[in-house]
XYZ file of C-alpha atoms in Angstrom:
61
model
C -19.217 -13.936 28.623
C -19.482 -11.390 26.473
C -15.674 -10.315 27.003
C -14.526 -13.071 26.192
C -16.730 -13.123 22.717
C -14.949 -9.749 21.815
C -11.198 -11.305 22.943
C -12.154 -13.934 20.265
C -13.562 -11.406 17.403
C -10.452 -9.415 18.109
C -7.753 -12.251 17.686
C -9.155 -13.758 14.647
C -10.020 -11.113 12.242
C -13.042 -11.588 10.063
C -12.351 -14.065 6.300
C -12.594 -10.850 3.979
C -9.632 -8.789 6.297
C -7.016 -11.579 6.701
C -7.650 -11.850 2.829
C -7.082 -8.157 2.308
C -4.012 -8.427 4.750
C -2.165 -11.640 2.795
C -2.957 -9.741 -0.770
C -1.204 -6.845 0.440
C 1.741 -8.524 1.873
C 2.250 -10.737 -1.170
C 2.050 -7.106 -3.594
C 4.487 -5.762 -0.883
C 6.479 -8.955 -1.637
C 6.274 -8.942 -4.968
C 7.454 -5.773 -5.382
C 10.464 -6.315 -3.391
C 11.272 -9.854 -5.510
C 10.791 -8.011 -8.541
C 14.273 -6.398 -10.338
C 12.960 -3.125 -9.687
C 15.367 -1.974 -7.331
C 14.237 1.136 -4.587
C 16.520 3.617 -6.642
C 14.195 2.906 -9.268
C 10.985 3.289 -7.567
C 12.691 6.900 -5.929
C 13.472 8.134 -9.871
C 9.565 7.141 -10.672
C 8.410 8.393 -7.480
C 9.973 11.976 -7.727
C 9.597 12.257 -12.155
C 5.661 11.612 -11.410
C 5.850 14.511 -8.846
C 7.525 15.903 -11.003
C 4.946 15.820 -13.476
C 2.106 16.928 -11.083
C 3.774 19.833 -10.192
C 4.254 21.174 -13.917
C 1.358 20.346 -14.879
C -0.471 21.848 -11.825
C 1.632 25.119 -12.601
C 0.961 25.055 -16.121
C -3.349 24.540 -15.367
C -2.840 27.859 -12.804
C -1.748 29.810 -15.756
């Protein structure tokens, strides 16, 4: 009996995790509907690293 309680718990996730699932799916969809294209998002990605690194050099100094 008790099996078959944790089969159940398993397959349906709890209220506040299928939330937290569907909001990050609909971000993730979002940001692929959006005109941002993945070029974009590669030039942000690598300027911000960019950034940390020069400004993580300059701090060592």
């Amino acid at each position: 009996m008790k099996q078959q309680l944790n089969q159940n718990y398993h397959s349906c996730p709890p209220k506040e995790e299928s939330e937290r699932v569907a909001l990050r799916s609909l971000m993730l969809y979002e940001l692929c509907c959006t005109k941002v294209t993945r070029r974009q998002l590669t030039m942000w990605s690598l300027t911000s690293t960019m950034e940390v690194m020069t400004s993580g050099g300059a701090a060592e100094t």
